[in-house]
mmCIF file of C-alpha atoms in Angstrom:
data_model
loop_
_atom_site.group_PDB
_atom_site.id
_atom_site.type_symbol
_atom_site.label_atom_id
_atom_site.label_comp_id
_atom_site.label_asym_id
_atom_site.label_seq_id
_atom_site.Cartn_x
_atom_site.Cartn_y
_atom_site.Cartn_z
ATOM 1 C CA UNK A 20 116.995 -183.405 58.028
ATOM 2 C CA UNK A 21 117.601 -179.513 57.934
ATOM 3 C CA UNK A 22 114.963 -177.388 59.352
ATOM 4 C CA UNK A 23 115.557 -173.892 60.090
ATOM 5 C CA UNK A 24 113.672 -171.066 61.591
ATOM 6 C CA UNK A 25 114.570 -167.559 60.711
ATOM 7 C CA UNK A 26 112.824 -164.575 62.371
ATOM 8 C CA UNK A 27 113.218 -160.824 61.126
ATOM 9 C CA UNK A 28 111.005 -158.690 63.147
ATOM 10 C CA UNK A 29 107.803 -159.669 63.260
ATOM 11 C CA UNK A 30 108.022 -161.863 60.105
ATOM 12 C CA UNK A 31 108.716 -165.702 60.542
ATOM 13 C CA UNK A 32 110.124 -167.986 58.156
ATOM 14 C CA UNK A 33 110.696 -171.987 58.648
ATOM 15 C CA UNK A 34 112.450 -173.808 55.858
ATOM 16 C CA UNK A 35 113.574 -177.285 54.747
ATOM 17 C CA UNK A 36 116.379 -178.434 53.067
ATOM 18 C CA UNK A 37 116.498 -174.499 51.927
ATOM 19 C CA UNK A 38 112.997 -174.382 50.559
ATOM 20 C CA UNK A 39 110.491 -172.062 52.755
ATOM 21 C CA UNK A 40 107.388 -173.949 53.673
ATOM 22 C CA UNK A 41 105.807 -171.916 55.987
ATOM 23 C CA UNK A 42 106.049 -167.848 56.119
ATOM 24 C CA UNK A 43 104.415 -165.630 59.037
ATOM 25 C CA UNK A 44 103.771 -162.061 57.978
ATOM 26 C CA UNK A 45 101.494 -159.426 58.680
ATOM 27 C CA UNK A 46 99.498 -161.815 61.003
ATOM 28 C CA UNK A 47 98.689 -164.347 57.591
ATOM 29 C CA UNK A 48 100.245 -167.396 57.881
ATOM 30 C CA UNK A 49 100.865 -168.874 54.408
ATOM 31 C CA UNK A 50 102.292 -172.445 53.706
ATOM 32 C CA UNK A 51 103.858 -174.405 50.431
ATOM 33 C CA UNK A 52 105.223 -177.443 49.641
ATOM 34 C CA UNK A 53 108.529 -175.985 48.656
ATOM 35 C CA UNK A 54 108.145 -177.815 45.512
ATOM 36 C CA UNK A 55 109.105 -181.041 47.587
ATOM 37 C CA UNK A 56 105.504 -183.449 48.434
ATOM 38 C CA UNK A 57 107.434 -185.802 50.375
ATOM 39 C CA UNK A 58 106.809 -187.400 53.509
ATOM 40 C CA UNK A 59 109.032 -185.131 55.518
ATOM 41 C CA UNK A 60 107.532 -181.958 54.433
ATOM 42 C CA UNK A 61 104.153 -182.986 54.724
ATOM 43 C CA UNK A 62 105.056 -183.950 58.882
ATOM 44 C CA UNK A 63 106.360 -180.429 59.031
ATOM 45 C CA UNK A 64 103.633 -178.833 57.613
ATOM 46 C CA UNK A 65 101.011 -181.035 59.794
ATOM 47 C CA UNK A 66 102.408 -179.761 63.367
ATOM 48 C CA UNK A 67 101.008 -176.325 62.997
ATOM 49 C CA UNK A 68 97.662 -175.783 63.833
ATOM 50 C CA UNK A 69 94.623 -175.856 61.162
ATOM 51 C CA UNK A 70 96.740 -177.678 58.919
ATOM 52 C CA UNK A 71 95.704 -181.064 57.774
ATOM 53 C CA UNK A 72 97.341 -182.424 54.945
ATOM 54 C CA UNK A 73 96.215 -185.483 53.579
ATOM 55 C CA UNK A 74 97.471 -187.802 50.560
ATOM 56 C CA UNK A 75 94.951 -190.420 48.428
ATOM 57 C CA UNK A 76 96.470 -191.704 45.340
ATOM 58 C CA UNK A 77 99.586 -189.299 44.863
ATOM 59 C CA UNK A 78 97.671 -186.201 45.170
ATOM 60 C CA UNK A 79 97.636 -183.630 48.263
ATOM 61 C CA UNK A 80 94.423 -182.496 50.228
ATOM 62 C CA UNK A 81 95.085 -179.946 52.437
ATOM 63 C CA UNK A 82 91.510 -179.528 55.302
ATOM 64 C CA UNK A 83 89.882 -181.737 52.211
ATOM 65 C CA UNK A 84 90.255 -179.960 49.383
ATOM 66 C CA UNK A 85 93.106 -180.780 46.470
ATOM 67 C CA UNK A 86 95.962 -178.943 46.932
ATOM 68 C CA UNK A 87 99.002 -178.372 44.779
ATOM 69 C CA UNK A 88 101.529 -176.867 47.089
ATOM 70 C CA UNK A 89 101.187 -173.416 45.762
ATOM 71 C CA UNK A 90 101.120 -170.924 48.549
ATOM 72 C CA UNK A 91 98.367 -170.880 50.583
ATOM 73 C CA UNK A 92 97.235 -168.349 53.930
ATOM 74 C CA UNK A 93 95.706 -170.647 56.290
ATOM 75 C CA UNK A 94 94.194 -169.524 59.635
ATOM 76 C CA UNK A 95 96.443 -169.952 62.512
ATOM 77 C CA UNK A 96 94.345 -170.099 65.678
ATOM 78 C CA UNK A 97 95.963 -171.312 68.712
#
């Protein structure tokens, strides 16, 4: 698996396979599916805090509520 981490400033990037997944910037912290729902990215995505994705019958819940992929801020509290 390829997983990188790219930091420019104060803005934070973490990709797989190429595909961005999770962005840090201007204190929001905004996630996607990369246009991948697999396994792999959904692991990725559930190590950061607040972040709870879920999948029932082929579809995504992300903190209980359907989710798409599509960029999304979530709260990062430590």
């Amino acid at each position: 698996m390829i997983v990188k981490s790219r930091m420019i400033g104060t803005e934070r990037w973490l990709k797989l396979h190429g595909n961005t997944i999770a962005h840090l910037i201007n204190g929001e912290f905004i996630i996607c599916d990369g246009g991948w729902q697999s396994n792999t990215t959904k692991e990725r995505l559930n190590g950061f805090p607040n972040v709870d994705i879920r999948q029932v019958s082929y579809r995504w819940y992300l903190n209980g509520e359907h989710w798409d992929g599509s960029n999304k801020v979530v709260k990062l509290e430590l």
